[in-house]
PDB file of C-alpha atoms and ligand atoms in Angstrom:
ATOM      1  CA  UNK A  90      -4.813   2.887  17.002  1.00  0.00           C
ATOM      2  CA  UNK A  91      -6.169   0.962  19.990  1.00  0.00           C
ATOM      3  CA  UNK A  92      -4.751   1.111  23.508  1.00  0.00           C
ATOM      4  CA  UNK A  93      -3.370  -2.410  23.138  1.00  0.00           C
ATOM      5  CA  UNK A  94      -1.563  -1.510  19.943  1.00  0.00           C
ATOM      6  CA  UNK A  95      -0.118   1.568  21.646  1.00  0.00           C
ATOM      7  CA  UNK A  96       1.034  -0.614  24.541  1.00  0.00           C
ATOM      8  CA  UNK A  97       2.737  -3.044  22.169  1.00  0.00           C
ATOM      9  CA  UNK A  98       4.483  -0.207  20.359  1.00  0.00           C
ATOM     10  CA  UNK A  99       5.586   1.301  23.687  1.00  0.00           C
ATOM     11  CA  UNK A 100       6.965  -2.042  24.892  1.00  0.00           C
ATOM     12  CA  UNK A 101       8.854  -2.464  21.645  1.00  0.00           C
ATOM     13  CA  UNK A 102      10.313   1.032  22.051  1.00  0.00           C
ATOM     14  CA  UNK A 103      11.408   0.300  25.622  1.00  0.00           C
ATOM     15  CA  UNK A 104      13.042  -2.967  24.552  1.00  0.00           C
ATOM     16  CA  UNK A 105      14.950  -1.271  21.737  1.00  0.00           C
ATOM     17  CA  UNK A 106      16.010   1.594  24.027  1.00  0.00           C
ATOM     18  CA  UNK A 107      17.199  -0.915  26.639  1.00  0.00           C
ATOM     19  CA  UNK A 108      19.313  -2.816  24.133  1.00  0.00           C
ATOM     20  CA  UNK A 109      20.803   0.413  22.785  1.00  0.00           C
ATOM     21  CA  UNK A 110      21.561   1.650  26.307  1.00  0.00           C
ATOM     22  CA  UNK A 111      23.294  -1.607  27.218  1.00  0.00           C
ATOM     23  CA  UNK A 112      25.291  -1.393  24.017  1.00  0.00           C
ATOM     24  CA  UNK A 113      26.434   2.172  24.772  1.00  0.00           C
ATOM     25  CA  UNK A 114      27.462   1.262  28.332  1.00  0.00           C
ATOM     26  CA  UNK A 115      29.419  -1.771  27.189  1.00  0.00           C
ATOM     27  CA  UNK A 116      31.065   0.225  24.419  1.00  0.00           C
ATOM     28  CA  UNK A 117      32.212   2.906  26.851  1.00  0.00           C
ATOM     29  CA  UNK A 118      33.628   0.318  29.184  1.00  0.00           C
ATOM     30  CA  UNK A 119      35.584  -1.258  26.383  1.00  0.00           C
ATOM     31  CA  UNK A 120      36.912   2.192  25.425  1.00  0.00           C
ATOM     32  CA  UNK A 121      38.226   3.013  28.926  1.00  0.00           C
ATOM     33  CA  UNK A 122      41.770   4.418  29.070  1.00  0.00           C
ATOM     34  CA  UNK A 123      44.387   1.691  28.698  1.00  0.00           C
ATOM     35  CA  UNK A 124      46.665   1.084  31.665  1.00  0.00           C
ATOM     36  CA  UNK A 125      43.969   1.573  34.266  1.00  0.00           C
ATOM     37  CA  UNK A 126      42.954  -1.291  36.468  1.00  0.00           C
ATOM     38  CA  UNK A 127      39.389  -0.896  35.199  1.00  0.00           C
ATOM     39  CA  UNK A 128      40.561  -1.371  31.636  1.00  0.00           C
ATOM     40  CA  UNK A 129      42.479  -4.613  32.080  1.00  0.00           C
ATOM     41  CA  UNK A 130      39.866  -6.052  34.395  1.00  0.00           C
ATOM     42  CA  UNK A 131      36.997  -5.489  32.037  1.00  0.00           C
ATOM     43  CA  UNK A 132      39.012  -6.522  29.000  1.00  0.00           C
ATOM     44  CA  UNK A 133      39.894  -9.988  30.288  1.00  0.00           C
ATOM     45  CA  UNK A 134      37.309 -12.719  30.095  1.00  0.00           C
ATOM     46  CA  UNK A 135      36.363 -14.799  33.081  1.00  0.00           C
ATOM     47  CA  UNK A 136      37.652 -17.944  31.363  1.00  0.00           C
ATOM     48  CA  UNK A 137      41.046 -16.331  30.845  1.00  0.00           C
ATOM     49  CA  UNK A 138      41.279 -15.271  34.467  1.00  0.00           C
ATOM     50  CA  UNK A 139      40.415 -18.799  35.587  1.00  0.00           C
ATOM     51  CA  UNK A 140      43.063 -20.261  33.336  1.00  0.00           C
ATOM     52  CA  UNK A 141      45.624 -17.814  34.708  1.00  0.00           C
ATOM     53  CA  UNK A 142      44.785 -18.679  38.282  1.00  0.00           C
ATOM     54  CA  UNK A 143      45.103 -22.399  37.613  1.00  0.00           C
ATOM     55  CA  UNK A 144      48.631 -21.929  36.193  1.00  0.00           C
ATOM     56  CA  UNK A 145      50.023 -19.823  39.012  1.00  0.00           C
ATOM     57  CA  UNK A 146      50.995 -20.989  42.499  1.00  0.00           C
ATOM     58  CA  UNK A 147      49.038 -19.163  45.119  1.00  0.00           C
ATOM     59  CA  UNK A 148      50.092 -16.860  46.538  1.00  0.00           C
ATOM     60  CA  UNK A 149      52.657 -15.659  44.023  1.00  0.00           C
ATOM     61  CA  UNK A 150      55.911 -14.779  45.706  1.00  0.00           C
ATOM     62  CA  UNK A 151      58.429 -12.393  44.263  1.00  0.00           C
ATOM     63  CA  UNK A 152      61.752 -11.715  45.759  1.00  0.00           C
ATOM     64  CA  UNK A 153      62.980  -8.205  46.209  1.00  0.00           C
ATOM     65  CA  UNK A 154      66.539  -7.594  47.326  1.00  0.00           C
ATOM     66  CA  UNK A 155      66.928  -5.976  50.720  1.00  0.00           C
ATOM     67  CA  UNK A 156      68.083  -2.391  50.974  1.00  0.00           C
ATOM     68  CA  UNK A 157      71.777  -1.932  51.224  1.00  0.00           C
ATOM     69  CA  UNK A 158      71.764  -0.838  54.869  1.00  0.00           C
ATOM     70  CA  UNK A 159      69.914  -4.039  55.825  1.00  0.00           C
ATOM     71  CA  UNK A 160      72.393  -6.368  54.207  1.00  0.00           C
ATOM     72  CA  UNK A 161      74.584  -7.799  56.982  1.00  0.00           C
ATOM     73  CA  UNK A 162      78.286  -7.633  56.893  1.00  0.00           C
ATOM     74  CA  UNK A 163      79.673 -10.553  55.067  1.00  0.00           C
ATOM     75  CA  UNK A 164      82.361 -12.668  56.555  1.00  0.00           C
ATOM     76  CA  UNK A 165      85.856 -11.818  55.585  1.00  0.00           C
ATOM     77  CA  UNK A 166      86.122 -14.881  53.498  1.00  0.00           C
ATOM     78  CA  UNK A 167      82.957 -14.041  51.678  1.00  0.00           C
ATOM     79  CA  UNK A 168      82.801 -11.599  48.778  1.00  0.00           C
ATOM     80  CA  UNK A 169      81.066  -8.288  49.360  1.00  0.00           C
ATOM     81  CA  UNK A 170      77.881  -8.676  47.388  1.00  0.00           C
ATOM     82  CA  UNK A 171      76.012  -5.568  48.540  1.00  0.00           C
ATOM     83  CA  UNK A 172      77.001  -3.493  45.599  1.00  0.00           C
ATOM     84  CA  UNK A 173      76.100  -6.318  43.236  1.00  0.00           C
ATOM     85  CA  UNK A 174      72.886  -7.211  45.017  1.00  0.00           C
ATOM     86  CA  UNK A 175      71.379  -3.765  44.877  1.00  0.00           C
ATOM     87  CA  UNK A 176      72.662  -1.932  41.872  1.00  0.00           C
ATOM     88  CA  UNK A 177      69.625   0.312  41.770  1.00  0.00           C
ATOM     89  CA  UNK A 178      65.974   0.293  42.752  1.00  0.00           C
ATOM     90  CA  UNK A 179      64.051  -1.931  40.351  1.00  0.00           C
ATOM     91  CA  UNK A 180      60.646  -0.837  39.231  1.00  0.00           C
ATOM     92  CA  UNK A 181      57.523  -2.146  37.578  1.00  0.00           C
ATOM     93  CA  UNK A 182      57.616  -5.608  36.112  1.00  0.00           C
ATOM     94  CA  UNK A 183      61.320  -5.908  36.749  1.00  0.00           C
ATOM     95  CA  UNK A 184      60.573  -6.472  40.453  1.00  0.00           C
ATOM     96  CA  UNK A 185      59.619 -10.071  39.947  1.00  0.00           C
ATOM     97  CA  UNK A 186      62.702 -10.720  37.843  1.00  0.00           C
ATOM     98  CA  UNK A 187      65.352  -9.570  40.339  1.00  0.00           C
ATOM     99  CA  UNK A 188      67.857 -12.422  40.719  1.00  0.00           C
ATOM    100  CA  UNK A 189      68.628 -13.728  44.134  1.00  0.00           C
ATOM    101  CA  UNK A 190      72.157 -13.454  45.439  1.00  0.00           C
ATOM    102  CA  UNK A 191      73.623 -16.634  46.894  1.00  0.00           C
ATOM    103  CA  UNK A 192      74.492 -16.291  50.509  1.00  0.00           C
ATOM    104  CA  UNK A 193      72.748 -12.946  51.069  1.00  0.00           C
ATOM    105  CA  UNK A 194      69.885 -12.386  53.455  1.00  0.00           C
ATOM    106  CA  UNK A 195      66.946 -11.183  51.411  1.00  0.00           C
ATOM    107  CA  UNK A 196      63.705  -9.496  52.280  1.00  0.00           C
ATOM    108  CA  UNK A 197      60.700 -11.136  50.716  1.00  0.00           C
ATOM    109  CA  UNK A 198      57.622  -9.274  49.543  1.00  0.00           C
ATOM    110  CA  UNK A 199      54.468 -11.225  48.992  1.00  0.00           C
ATOM    111  CA  UNK A 200      52.247 -10.160  46.140  1.00  0.00           C
ATOM    112  CA  UNK A 201      48.774 -11.603  46.245  1.00  0.00           C
ATOM    113  CA  UNK A 202      46.640 -11.907  43.179  1.00  0.00           C
ATOM    114  CA  UNK A 203      43.129 -11.241  44.330  1.00  0.00           C
ATOM    115  CA  UNK A 204      40.224 -12.877  42.605  1.00  0.00           C
ATOM    116  CA  UNK A 205      37.752 -10.385  41.156  1.00  0.00           C
ATOM    117  CA  UNK A 206      34.099 -10.753  41.863  1.00  0.00           C
ATOM    118  CA  UNK A 207      31.793 -10.782  38.811  1.00  0.00           C
ATOM    119  CA  UNK A 208      30.654  -7.276  39.792  1.00  0.00           C
ATOM    120  CA  UNK A 209      34.237  -6.017  39.795  1.00  0.00           C
ATOM    121  CA  UNK A 210      35.144  -7.823  36.609  1.00  0.00           C
ATOM    122  CA  UNK A 211      32.219  -6.280  34.712  1.00  0.00           C
ATOM    123  CA  UNK A 212      30.951  -7.606  31.372  1.00  0.00           C
ATOM    124  CA  UNK A 213      33.219  -8.267  28.436  1.00  0.00           C
ATOM    125  CA  UNK A 214      32.199  -7.907  24.819  1.00  0.00           C
ATOM    126  CA  UNK A 215      31.395 -11.538  24.262  1.00  0.00           C
ATOM    127  CA  UNK A 216      29.179 -11.638  27.332  1.00  0.00           C
ATOM    128  CA  UNK A 217      27.532  -8.404  26.307  1.00  0.00           C
ATOM    129  CA  UNK A 218      26.682  -9.566  22.807  1.00  0.00           C
ATOM    130  CA  UNK A 219      25.489 -12.942  24.094  1.00  0.00           C
ATOM    131  CA  UNK A 220      23.210 -11.263  26.595  1.00  0.00           C
ATOM    132  CA  UNK A 221      22.048  -8.619  24.134  1.00  0.00           C
ATOM    133  CA  UNK A 222      21.179 -11.337  21.632  1.00  0.00           C
ATOM    134  CA  UNK A 223      19.264 -13.245  24.267  1.00  0.00           C
ATOM    135  CA  UNK A 224      17.399 -10.155  25.442  1.00  0.00           C
ATOM    136  CA  UNK A 225      16.540  -9.129  21.879  1.00  0.00           C
ATOM    137  CA  UNK A 226      15.344 -12.622  20.977  1.00  0.00           C
ATOM    138  CA  UNK A 227      13.332 -12.857  24.180  1.00  0.00           C
ATOM    139  CA  UNK A 228      11.768  -9.436  23.598  1.00  0.00           C
ATOM    140  CA  UNK A 229      10.929 -10.424  20.023  1.00  0.00           C
ATOM    141  CA  UNK A 230       9.246 -13.636  21.152  1.00  0.00           C
ATOM    142  CA  UNK A 231       7.428 -11.845  23.956  1.00  0.00           C
ATOM    143  CA  UNK A 232       6.067  -9.098  21.742  1.00  0.00           C
ATOM    144  CA  UNK A 233       5.015 -11.612  19.109  1.00  0.00           C
ATOM    145  CA  UNK A 234       3.269 -13.665  21.739  1.00  0.00           C
ATOM    146  CA  UNK A 235       1.415 -10.626  23.023  1.00  0.00           C
ATOM    147  CA  UNK A 236       0.426  -9.671  19.466  1.00  0.00           C
ATOM    148  CA  UNK A 237      -0.891 -13.133  18.631  1.00  0.00           C
ATOM    149  CA  UNK A 238      -2.705 -13.326  21.938  1.00  0.00           C
ATOM    150  CA  UNK A 239      -4.300  -9.933  21.353  1.00  0.00           C
ATOM    151  CA  UNK A 240      -5.307 -10.997  17.844  1.00  0.00           C
ATOM    152  CA  UNK A 241      -6.813 -14.317  18.881  1.00  0.00           C
ATOM    153  CA  UNK A 242      -8.332 -13.268  22.169  1.00  0.00           C
ATOM    154  CA  UNK A 243     -12.073 -12.665  21.859  1.00  0.00           C
ATOM    155  CA  UNK A 244     -12.799  -9.042  22.493  1.00  0.00           C
ATOM    156  CA  UNK A 245     -14.968  -8.432  25.487  1.00  0.00           C
ATOM    157  CA  UNK A 246     -16.236  -5.042  24.408  1.00  0.00           C
ATOM    158  CA  UNK A 247     -16.274  -3.331  21.052  1.00  0.00           C
ATOM    159  CA  UNK A 248     -14.680  -4.303  17.790  1.00  0.00           C
ATOM    160  CA  UNK A 249     -14.948  -7.272  15.507  1.00  0.00           C
ATOM    161  CA  UNK A 250     -15.177 -10.535  17.419  1.00  0.00           C
ATOM    162  CA  UNK A 251     -17.405  -9.139  20.158  1.00  0.00           C
ATOM    163  CA  UNK A 252     -21.144  -8.626  20.500  1.00  0.00           C
ATOM    164  CA  UNK A 253     -21.934  -5.400  18.656  1.00  0.00           C
ATOM    165  CA  UNK A 254     -25.040  -3.274  19.072  1.00  0.00           C
ATOM    166  CA  UNK A 255     -25.904  -2.195  15.523  1.00  0.00           C
ATOM    167  CA  UNK A 256     -28.949  -0.096  16.441  1.00  0.00           C
ATOM    168  CA  UNK A 257     -32.655  -0.216  17.253  1.00  0.00           C
ATOM    169  CA  UNK A 258     -34.501  -2.948  15.372  1.00  0.00           C
ATOM    170  CA  UNK A 259     -37.321  -0.611  14.285  1.00  0.00           C
ATOM    171  CA  UNK A 260     -34.876   1.982  12.961  1.00  0.00           C
ATOM    172  CA  UNK A 261     -32.924  -0.580  10.970  1.00  0.00           C
ATOM    173  CA  UNK A 262     -36.089  -2.045   9.487  1.00  0.00           C
ATOM    174  CA  UNK A 263     -37.104   1.402   8.217  1.00  0.00           C
ATOM    175  CA  UNK A 264     -33.602   1.977   6.919  1.00  0.00           C
ATOM    176  CA  UNK A 265     -33.107  -1.210   4.913  1.00  0.00           C
ATOM    177  CA  UNK A 266     -36.575  -1.347   3.313  1.00  0.00           C
ATOM    178  CA  UNK A 267     -37.048   1.700   1.116  1.00  0.00           C
ATOM    179  CA  UNK A 268     -40.327   3.461   0.453  1.00  0.00           C
ATOM    180  CA  UNK A 269     -40.654   1.832  -2.960  1.00  0.00           C
ATOM    181  CA  UNK A 270     -40.078  -1.606  -1.493  1.00  0.00           C
ATOM    182  CA  UNK A 271     -36.484  -1.924  -2.715  1.00  0.00           C
ATOM    183  CA  UNK A 272     -33.738  -3.095  -0.414  1.00  0.00           C
ATOM    184  CA  UNK A 273     -30.742  -1.080   0.773  1.00  0.00           C
ATOM    185  CA  UNK A 274     -28.636  -3.108   3.249  1.00  0.00           C
ATOM    186  CA  UNK A 275     -27.150  -1.267   6.196  1.00  0.00           C
ATOM    187  CA  UNK A 276     -23.390  -1.698   6.329  1.00  0.00           C
ATOM    188  CA  UNK A 277     -21.837  -1.726   9.811  1.00  0.00           C
ATOM    189  CA  UNK A 278     -18.040  -1.381   9.456  1.00  0.00           C
ATOM    190  CA  UNK A 279     -17.313  -2.292  13.067  1.00  0.00           C
ATOM    191  CA  UNK A 280     -19.150  -5.595  12.644  1.00  0.00           C
ATOM    192  CA  UNK A 281     -17.991  -6.065   9.031  1.00  0.00           C
ATOM    193  CA  UNK A 282     -21.580  -6.927   8.325  1.00  0.00           C
ATOM    194  CA  UNK A 283     -24.495  -6.056   6.101  1.00  0.00           C
ATOM    195  CA  UNK A 284     -27.824  -5.921   7.885  1.00  0.00           C
ATOM    196  CA  UNK A 285     -30.495  -7.163   5.473  1.00  0.00           C
ATOM    197  CA  UNK A 286     -34.188  -7.930   5.735  1.00  0.00           C
ATOM    198  CA  UNK A 287     -35.180 -11.544   6.181  1.00  0.00           C
ATOM    199  CA  UNK A 288     -38.875 -12.270   6.674  1.00  0.00           C
ATOM    200  CA  UNK A 289     -39.320 -14.589   9.624  1.00  0.00           C
ATOM    201  CA  UNK A 290     -42.090 -16.299   7.700  1.00  0.00           C
ATOM    202  CA  UNK A 291     -39.442 -17.388   5.176  1.00  0.00           C
ATOM    203  CA  UNK A 292     -37.328 -19.114   7.781  1.00  0.00           C
ATOM    204  CA  UNK A 293     -39.280 -22.354   7.699  1.00  0.00           C
ATOM    205  CA  UNK A 294     -38.658 -22.778   3.970  1.00  0.00           C
ATOM    206  CA  UNK A 295     -35.019 -21.760   4.094  1.00  0.00           C
ATOM    207  CA  UNK A 296     -31.946 -23.713   5.012  1.00  0.00           C
ATOM    208  CA  UNK A 297     -31.537 -21.427   8.053  1.00  0.00           C
ATOM    209  CA  UNK A 298     -34.480 -22.864   9.950  1.00  0.00           C
ATOM    210  CA  UNK A 299     -33.607 -23.393  13.585  1.00  0.00           C
ATOM    211  CA  UNK A 300     -30.529 -21.188  13.384  1.00  0.00           C
ATOM    212  CA  UNK A 301     -30.342 -17.959  15.461  1.00  0.00           C
ATOM    213  CA  UNK A 302     -29.715 -15.774  12.416  1.00  0.00           C
ATOM    214  CA  UNK A 303     -32.897 -13.691  12.227  1.00  0.00           C
ATOM    215  CA  UNK A 304     -34.282 -11.201  14.722  1.00  0.00           C
ATOM    216  CA  UNK A 305     -37.010  -8.644  14.095  1.00  0.00           C
ATOM    217  CA  UNK A 306     -37.059  -9.533  10.409  1.00  0.00           C
ATOM    218  CA  UNK A 307     -33.351  -8.766  10.074  1.00  0.00           C
ATOM    219  CA  UNK A 308     -30.251 -10.837   9.431  1.00  0.00           C
ATOM    220  CA  UNK A 309     -26.521  -9.994   9.489  1.00  0.00           C
ATOM    221  CA  UNK A 310     -24.281 -11.129   6.607  1.00  0.00           C
ATOM    222  CA  UNK A 311     -20.489 -11.252   6.779  1.00  0.00           C
ATOM    223  CA  UNK A 312     -19.083  -8.844   4.178  1.00  0.00           C
ATOM    224  CA  UNK A 313     -16.425 -11.310   2.978  1.00  0.00           C
ATOM    225  CA  UNK A 314     -16.885 -13.298  -0.212  1.00  0.00           C
ATOM    226  CA  UNK A 315     -16.692 -17.017   0.597  1.00  0.00           C
ATOM    227  CA  UNK A 316     -14.667 -17.687  -2.556  1.00  0.00           C
ATOM    228  CA  UNK A 317     -11.354 -15.932  -1.868  1.00  0.00           C
ATOM    229  CA  UNK A 318     -12.270 -13.273   0.646  1.00  0.00           C
ATOM    230  CA  UNK A 319     -12.942 -10.081  -1.317  1.00  0.00           C
ATOM    231  CA  UNK A 320     -15.394  -7.671   0.202  1.00  0.00           C
ATOM    232  CA  UNK A 321     -18.651  -8.118  -1.668  1.00  0.00           C
ATOM    233  CA  UNK A 322     -20.363  -4.844  -2.645  1.00  0.00           C
ATOM    234  CA  UNK A 323     -24.100  -4.298  -2.897  1.00  0.00           C
ATOM    235  CA  UNK A 324     -25.607  -3.926  -6.352  1.00  0.00           C
ATOM    236  CA  UNK A 325     -28.564  -1.569  -6.286  1.00  0.00           C
ATOM    237  CA  UNK A 326     -29.963  -2.551  -9.677  1.00  0.00           C
ATOM    238  CA  UNK A 327     -29.889  -6.323  -9.327  1.00  0.00           C
ATOM    239  CA  UNK A 328     -30.758  -6.168  -5.603  1.00  0.00           C
ATOM    240  CA  UNK A 329     -28.008  -8.578  -4.693  1.00  0.00           C
ATOM    241  CA  UNK A 330     -24.366  -8.851  -3.685  1.00  0.00           C
ATOM    242  CA  UNK A 331     -21.942  -9.205  -6.597  1.00  0.00           C
ATOM    243  CA  UNK A 332     -18.263  -9.888  -6.113  1.00  0.00           C
ATOM    244  CA  UNK A 333     -16.017  -8.005  -8.571  1.00  0.00           C
ATOM    245  CA  UNK A 334     -13.078 -10.364  -8.031  1.00  0.00           C
ATOM    246  CA  UNK A 335     -14.364 -13.501  -9.771  1.00  0.00           C
ATOM    247  CA  UNK A 336     -18.040 -12.858 -10.302  1.00  0.00           C
ATOM    248  CA  UNK A 337     -19.782 -14.690  -7.482  1.00  0.00           C
ATOM    249  CA  UNK A 338     -23.313 -13.460  -6.901  1.00  0.00           C
ATOM    250  CA  UNK A 339     -25.729 -13.732  -4.004  1.00  0.00           C
ATOM    251  CA  UNK A 340     -29.286 -12.515  -3.490  1.00  0.00           C
ATOM    252  CA  UNK A 341     -30.009  -9.992  -0.754  1.00  0.00           C
ATOM    253  CA  UNK A 342     -30.438 -12.656   1.921  1.00  0.00           C
ATOM    254  CA  UNK A 343     -26.962 -13.937   1.063  1.00  0.00           C
ATOM    255  CA  UNK A 344     -28.035 -17.096  -0.746  1.00  0.00           C
ATOM    256  CA  UNK A 345     -25.679 -18.295  -3.478  1.00  0.00           C
ATOM    257  CA  UNK A 346     -26.785 -17.454  -7.024  1.00  0.00           C
ATOM    258  CA  UNK A 347     -23.756 -17.684  -9.349  1.00  0.00           C
ATOM    259  CA  UNK A 348     -19.996 -17.846  -9.670  1.00  0.00           C
ATOM    260  CA  UNK A 349     -17.229 -19.897  -8.067  1.00  0.00           C
ATOM    261  CA  UNK A 350     -18.315 -19.299  -4.451  1.00  0.00           C
ATOM    262  CA  UNK A 351     -18.652 -22.682  -2.718  1.00  0.00           C
ATOM    263  CA  UNK A 352     -21.516 -21.690  -0.398  1.00  0.00           C
ATOM    264  CA  UNK A 353     -23.861 -18.910   0.687  1.00  0.00           C
ATOM    265  CA  UNK A 354     -22.470 -15.767   2.254  1.00  0.00           C
ATOM    266  CA  UNK A 355     -21.555 -16.474   5.854  1.00  0.00           C
ATOM    267  CA  UNK A 356     -23.740 -14.870   8.495  1.00  0.00           C
ATOM    268  CA  UNK A 357     -23.574 -13.989  12.160  1.00  0.00           C
ATOM    269  CA  UNK A 358     -25.655 -15.131  15.070  1.00  0.00           C
ATOM    270  CA  UNK A 359     -27.961 -12.306  16.197  1.00  0.00           C
ATOM    271  CA  UNK A 360     -30.194 -11.527  19.150  1.00  0.00           C
ATOM    272  CA  UNK A 361     -32.450  -8.724  20.350  1.00  0.00           C
ATOM    273  CA  UNK A 362     -31.921  -6.916  23.648  1.00  0.00           C
ATOM    274  CA  UNK A 363     -34.258  -4.116  24.750  1.00  0.00           C
ATOM    275  CA  UNK A 364     -35.389  -3.550  21.181  1.00  0.00           C
ATOM    276  CA  UNK A 365     -31.864  -3.353  19.862  1.00  0.00           C
ATOM    277  CA  UNK A 366     -30.179  -5.713  17.452  1.00  0.00           C
ATOM    278  CA  UNK A 367     -26.996  -7.359  18.712  1.00  0.00           C
ATOM    279  CA  UNK A 368     -24.676  -9.032  16.211  1.00  0.00           C
ATOM    280  CA  UNK A 369     -22.410 -11.697  17.690  1.00  0.00           C
ATOM    281  CA  UNK A 370     -19.432 -11.271  15.388  1.00  0.00           C
ATOM    282  CA  UNK A 371     -17.541 -13.972  17.259  1.00  0.00           C
ATOM    283  CA  UNK A 372     -19.947 -16.579  15.856  1.00  0.00           C
ATOM    284  CA  UNK A 373     -19.848 -17.031  12.068  1.00  0.00           C
ATOM    285  CA  UNK A 374     -22.266 -19.530  10.595  1.00  0.00           C
ATOM    286  CA  UNK A 375     -21.669 -21.231   7.253  1.00  0.00           C
ATOM    287  CA  UNK A 376     -24.271 -22.871   5.033  1.00  0.00           C
ATOM    288  CA  UNK A 377     -24.005 -24.735   1.706  1.00  0.00           C
ATOM    289  CA  UNK A 378     -25.236 -23.291  -1.577  1.00  0.00           C
ATOM    290  CA  UNK A 379     -28.953 -22.709  -1.349  1.00  0.00           C
ATOM    291  CA  UNK A 380     -31.108 -24.756  -3.695  1.00  0.00           C
ATOM    292  CA  UNK A 381     -34.506 -23.271  -2.924  1.00  0.00           C
ATOM    293  CA  UNK A 382     -34.153 -19.479  -2.762  1.00  0.00           C
ATOM    294  CA  UNK A 383     -36.220 -17.292  -0.450  1.00  0.00           C
ATOM    295  CA  UNK A 384     -36.058 -14.147  -2.623  1.00  0.00           C
ATOM    296  CA  UNK A 385     -35.821 -13.558  -6.387  1.00  0.00           C
ATOM    297  CA  UNK A 386     -32.563 -12.587  -8.072  1.00  0.00           C
ATOM    298  CA  UNK A 387     -31.691 -10.629 -10.164  1.00  0.00           C
ATOM    299  CA  UNK A 388     -34.331  -7.932 -10.033  1.00  0.00           C
ATOM    300  CA  UNK A 389     -32.570  -5.762 -12.608  1.00  0.00           C
ATOM    301  CA  UNK A 390     -29.281  -5.341 -14.506  1.00  0.00           C
ATOM    302  CA  UNK A 391     -26.196  -6.804 -12.888  1.00  0.00           C
ATOM    303  CA  UNK A 392     -23.425  -4.463 -11.720  1.00  0.00           C
ATOM    304  CA  UNK A 393     -20.648  -6.660 -13.087  1.00  0.00           C
ATOM    305  CA  UNK A 394     -20.434  -8.060 -16.576  1.00  0.00           C
ATOM    306  CA  UNK A 395     -18.164 -10.784 -15.371  1.00  0.00           C
ATOM    307  CA  UNK A 396     -19.569 -14.268 -15.748  1.00  0.00           C
ATOM    308  CA  UNK A 397     -17.993 -17.642 -15.167  1.00  0.00           C
ATOM    309  CA  UNK A 398     -18.566 -21.171 -16.347  1.00  0.00           C
ATOM    310  CA  UNK A 399     -20.148 -21.892 -12.972  1.00  0.00           C
ATOM    311  CA  UNK A 400     -22.733 -19.180 -13.378  1.00  0.00           C
ATOM    312  CA  UNK A 401     -26.282 -20.484 -13.544  1.00  0.00           C
TER     313      UNK A 401
HETATM  314 FE1  FES B 170     -15.490 -13.236  -4.687  1.00  0.00          FE
HETATM  315 FE2  FES B 170     -13.698 -14.784  -5.887  1.00  0.00          FE
HETATM  316  S1  FES B 170     -13.422 -13.574  -4.138  1.00  0.00           S
HETATM  317  S2  FES B 170     -15.742 -14.430  -6.407  1.00  0.00           S
END
C-alpha cells in the first residue's frame, strides 16, 4: 500500500473517529440529570427560546407578599389582611402565582430571564445531527476528491503513469532474443508492458514510422488487449500474443493478426538515457490494424484453440 493510500485511510479513520466522538459527547449531554440547569438549557432549542422570549414581557415581574412584620397596621376601618396575605411561605413555581391583596403594601421581587449565549446553550440533538450529517458528507466528498485526484494525477516518480526505467538496453536485448533466435518478451509489471524486439530497419516499412516507439531495437507494448481489456499473455509456440478472452491475436511486435480486436496492441513512447531504456507509461499510442506486417505470425502452434469469424 502506497503512502498516499495510507494517508487516505488515516484521514478516513480520523473523520470517522471525530463523528463518533461528537456523537458520544452530544449523547452524554442529552442524558444529563433532569432538573439541573444544564439539562433544561441543552434540551431546549434556540428557536423555542426565541419564541418564549417574544411572548414574555421583559423583565418578568412576579409579586411576592411582604413578610408579616413588614405589613403596616391597617386602619381601624380596614380589615386585618396580614393573616390572609401571608398564610405561609410559598415556594417554587407557586411564587409567581401568589395573589395580590387589595390595599396591602407589597414587596416586589424582580426575576430576570437571562438570555443564554450559544456557548451556554450548547448543541441540541437536531443541531448535532444536522452538523454531523454535514461533516460526514463533507468528509466523504473530500476523501473522494483526494482519491480521484490521486488517481488522475500523473505520477512524478515510480509507478504506472510515470517514466519508468526498465533496464539497460544491452541487457534487455540479450534477454528478449534467445540463443536460438526465438523471442521471449520481457514483462515489466510496474510499467504494465512487454518489452519486445523491433528492428529499427523495419520502422520505415511499418505504420510506426516517425513515432518515438523504438529505441535500441526495442519497443514497449501495453499489456492490455485493445478489444475489452484482458491482459494478453505471450504464446511461446506461435511467437505472438494471444488473448484468451475472445481470441484476438497479435504478432510479437504487437501488430493485429486475428480476432475482434479493433487495432494493434497499444504501445508506449520510449527513450534512451545513459544506455538505459525509459518507458513513458503516461503516453499510450494507438495505431489501426496493420496491413503490412513486419514479422511473420504464427511461427508454430497457437496457444488458444479459440477462433472467431473475424479471424484471418
Ligand atoms: Fe482480448 Fe476480447 S479482450 S479478445
